[in-house]
């Protein structure tokens, strides 16, 4: 079945540091890939997505490129801010049969950015 | 108003009590989901519904039931709450495509004492 593996946290960075959160996936079909962000006390929000190989999703300074050859979708940001402190989830959507297209999530990576 | 609204936001209940968590959406999506979030375990799917007449169990449905009252409403019930059901519960909706992803509610924090 489908699965998503993302780096375990927590990750602690100083403000303005470079961020990478690794995400790799296993899928039987041709999935779409997503990054969600969960700020403290809130629900998950879609951060960015990519629906085909070599697509780059971007939003709020975050980027991730859909790499089919390495089955990866790593999240990057060049200069993190304290306000980026949150839990980040990588996810994929694949056709599990009969058009189900359910999301499979990684376990989340908690990021803390210190001033 | 939020696209996906969950009520209540917080609830403390006693062991053995029946409790209902409610979810309503204004997205017009056919598909709705209930997830549970526990620290270190990520999100786990409890139930999902692809339309009003279609209800399916997820990976951890034991101890839970659901009702899809309308396209816009999907309720989760704990028939007899137990302490290990203490968790954060999320409702989500989606379109019927691979590319759309989910829209989540803000969550209900449930504590069973």
CSV table of N, CA and C in Angstrom, one decimal, chain A residues 30-32 34 36 38 41-46 49 51-52 89 93-95 98-103 105-108, chain B residues 9 31 33 35 37 40-43 45 48 50 88 90 94-107 109:
chain,number,residue,atom,x,y,z
A,30,UNK,N,0.1,7.0,-9.6
A,30,UNK,CA,0.8,8.2,-9.9
A,30,UNK,C,0.2,9.3,-9.0
A,31,UNK,N,0.8,9.4,-7.8
A,31,UNK,CA,0.1,10.3,-6.8
A,31,UNK,C,0.3,11.8,-7.0
A,32,UNK,N,-0.6,12.5,-6.4
A,32,UNK,CA,-0.3,14.0,-6.1
A,32,UNK,C,0.3,14.0,-4.7
A,34,UNK,N,1.5,16.6,-1.3
A,34,UNK,CA,1.1,17.7,-0.5
A,34,UNK,C,2.0,17.9,0.7
A,36,UNK,N,1.2,19.9,4.3
A,36,UNK,CA,0.2,20.6,5.2
A,36,UNK,C,1.0,21.2,6.4
A,38,UNK,N,0.4,22.7,10.5
A,38,UNK,CA,-0.5,22.8,11.6
A,38,UNK,C,0.1,23.7,12.6
A,41,UNK,N,-2.7,24.8,18.2
A,41,UNK,CA,-4.1,25.0,18.5
A,41,UNK,C,-5.0,25.1,17.3
A,42,UNK,N,-4.5,24.8,16.1
A,42,UNK,CA,-5.3,24.9,14.9
A,42,UNK,C,-5.3,23.6,14.1
A,43,UNK,N,-6.2,23.6,13.1
A,43,UNK,CA,-6.2,22.4,12.2
A,43,UNK,C,-5.2,22.5,11.1
A,44,UNK,N,-5.1,21.5,10.3
A,44,UNK,CA,-4.1,21.4,9.2
A,44,UNK,C,-4.6,22.3,8.1
A,45,UNK,N,-3.6,23.0,7.5
A,45,UNK,CA,-3.8,23.9,6.3
A,45,UNK,C,-2.9,23.4,5.2
A,46,UNK,N,-3.5,23.5,4.0
A,46,UNK,CA,-2.7,23.1,2.9
A,46,UNK,C,-1.6,24.2,2.7
A,49,UNK,N,1.3,22.1,-3.0
A,49,UNK,CA,1.1,20.8,-3.6
A,49,UNK,C,1.8,20.7,-4.9
A,51,UNK,N,1.3,18.0,-8.5
A,51,UNK,CA,0.4,17.0,-9.0
A,51,UNK,C,1.1,16.1,-10.1
A,52,UNK,N,2.3,16.5,-10.6
A,52,UNK,CA,3.0,15.6,-11.5
A,52,UNK,C,4.5,15.8,-11.4
A,89,UNK,N,3.2,18.3,7.8
A,89,UNK,CA,2.9,16.9,7.4
A,89,UNK,C,3.0,16.8,5.9
A,93,UNK,N,-1.9,11.6,-2.4
A,93,UNK,CA,-3.2,11.2,-2.8
A,93,UNK,C,-3.0,10.3,-4.0
A,94,UNK,N,-3.5,9.1,-3.9
A,94,UNK,CA,-3.4,8.2,-5.0
A,94,UNK,C,-4.7,7.5,-5.1
A,95,UNK,N,-4.9,6.8,-6.3
A,95,UNK,CA,-6.2,6.1,-6.5
A,95,UNK,C,-6.1,4.7,-5.9
A,98,UNK,N,-11.5,2.4,-7.3
A,98,UNK,CA,-12.8,3.0,-7.4
A,98,UNK,C,-12.8,4.5,-7.1
A,99,UNK,N,-11.7,5.1,-7.5
A,99,UNK,CA,-11.6,6.6,-7.4
A,99,UNK,C,-11.6,7.1,-6.0
A,100,UNK,N,-10.9,6.4,-5.1
A,100,UNK,CA,-11.0,6.8,-3.7
A,100,UNK,C,-10.1,8.0,-3.4
A,101,UNK,N,-8.9,8.1,-4.0
A,101,UNK,CA,-8.1,9.3,-3.8
A,101,UNK,C,-7.9,9.8,-2.4
A,102,UNK,N,-7.8,8.9,-1.5
A,102,UNK,CA,-7.6,9.3,-0.1
A,102,UNK,C,-6.2,9.7,0.2
A,103,UNK,N,-6.1,10.6,1.1
A,103,UNK,CA,-4.7,11.1,1.5
A,103,UNK,C,-4.1,10.1,2.5
A,105,UNK,N,-0.9,10.2,5.1
A,105,UNK,CA,-0.1,11.2,5.8
A,105,UNK,C,1.2,10.6,6.3
A,106,UNK,N,2.2,11.4,6.4
A,106,UNK,CA,3.4,11.1,7.2
A,106,UNK,C,3.0,11.4,8.7
A,107,UNK,N,3.9,11.2,9.6
A,107,UNK,CA,3.6,11.3,11.0
A,107,UNK,C,3.9,12.8,11.5
A,108,UNK,N,4.4,13.6,10.7
A,108,UNK,CA,4.5,15.0,11.0
A,108,UNK,C,5.9,15.3,11.6
B,9,UNK,N,-15.4,22.9,20.3
B,9,UNK,CA,-13.9,23.0,20.2
B,9,UNK,C,-13.2,22.3,21.3
B,31,UNK,N,-17.2,14.5,-0.2
B,31,UNK,CA,-16.5,13.6,0.6
B,31,UNK,C,-16.1,14.3,2.0
B,33,UNK,N,-14.5,13.3,6.1
B,33,UNK,CA,-13.6,12.4,6.9
B,33,UNK,C,-13.6,12.8,8.3
B,35,UNK,N,-10.8,12.2,11.5
B,35,UNK,CA,-9.4,11.7,11.9
B,35,UNK,C,-9.2,12.0,13.4
B,37,UNK,N,-6.0,12.6,16.1
B,37,UNK,CA,-4.6,12.9,16.2
B,37,UNK,C,-4.1,12.7,17.6
B,40,UNK,N,2.8,12.0,18.4
B,40,UNK,CA,3.7,11.0,17.9
B,40,UNK,C,3.1,9.9,17.0
B,41,UNK,N,1.8,10.0,16.8
B,41,UNK,CA,1.1,9.0,16.0
B,41,UNK,C,0.5,9.6,14.7
B,42,UNK,N,0.7,10.8,14.6
B,42,UNK,CA,0.1,11.5,13.4
B,42,UNK,C,-1.4,11.4,13.3
B,43,UNK,N,-1.9,11.4,12.1
B,43,UNK,CA,-3.4,11.4,11.9
B,43,UNK,C,-3.8,9.9,11.6
B,45,UNK,N,-7.2,7.7,10.4
B,45,UNK,CA,-8.6,7.8,9.9
B,45,UNK,C,-9.6,6.9,10.6
B,48,UNK,N,-15.0,7.5,6.9
B,48,UNK,CA,-15.1,8.5,5.8
B,48,UNK,C,-16.4,8.2,5.1
B,50,UNK,N,-18.3,9.1,1.2
B,50,UNK,CA,-18.1,9.7,-0.1
B,50,UNK,C,-19.4,10.4,-0.6
B,88,UNK,N,-7.2,14.7,19.9
B,88,UNK,CA,-7.7,15.8,19.1
B,88,UNK,C,-8.4,15.2,17.8
B,90,UNK,N,-10.3,15.7,14.1
B,90,UNK,CA,-10.4,16.6,13.0
B,90,UNK,C,-11.4,16.0,12.0
B,94,UNK,N,-13.3,16.9,1.0
B,94,UNK,CA,-12.5,16.9,-0.2
B,94,UNK,C,-13.4,16.8,-1.4
B,95,UNK,N,-12.9,17.2,-2.6
B,95,UNK,CA,-13.5,16.9,-3.9
B,95,UNK,C,-13.2,15.5,-4.3
B,96,UNK,N,-13.8,15.0,-5.3
B,96,UNK,CA,-13.5,13.6,-5.8
B,96,UNK,C,-12.4,13.6,-6.8
B,97,UNK,N,-11.3,14.2,-6.5
B,97,UNK,CA,-10.2,14.2,-7.5
B,97,UNK,C,-8.9,13.9,-6.7
B,98,UNK,N,-7.9,13.5,-7.5
B,98,UNK,CA,-6.6,13.2,-6.9
B,98,UNK,C,-5.8,14.5,-6.5
B,99,UNK,N,-6.2,15.6,-7.1
B,99,UNK,CA,-5.4,16.8,-7.0
B,99,UNK,C,-5.8,17.8,-6.0
B,100,UNK,N,-6.9,17.6,-5.4
B,100,UNK,CA,-7.5,18.7,-4.6
B,100,UNK,C,-7.0,18.7,-3.1
B,101,UNK,N,-6.7,17.6,-2.6
B,101,UNK,CA,-6.3,17.6,-1.2
B,101,UNK,C,-7.6,17.8,-0.3
B,102,UNK,N,-7.3,18.0,1.0
B,102,UNK,CA,-8.4,18.1,1.9
B,102,UNK,C,-8.5,19.5,2.5
B,103,UNK,N,-9.7,19.9,3.0
B,103,UNK,CA,-9.9,21.1,3.8
B,103,UNK,C,-10.3,20.6,5.2
B,104,UNK,N,-9.5,21.0,6.2
B,104,UNK,CA,-9.7,20.6,7.6
B,104,UNK,C,-10.4,21.6,8.4
B,105,UNK,N,-11.2,21.1,9.4
B,105,UNK,CA,-11.7,22.0,10.4
B,105,UNK,C,-10.6,22.3,11.5
B,106,UNK,N,-11.0,23.1,12.5
B,106,UNK,CA,-10.1,23.5,13.5
B,106,UNK,C,-9.9,22.5,14.6
B,107,UNK,N,-10.7,21.4,14.6
B,107,UNK,CA,-10.5,20.4,15.6
B,107,UNK,C,-11.3,20.5,16.8
B,109,UNK,N,-10.9,19.2,20.8
B,109,UNK,CA,-10.0,18.5,21.8
B,109,UNK,C,-10.9,17.9,22.8
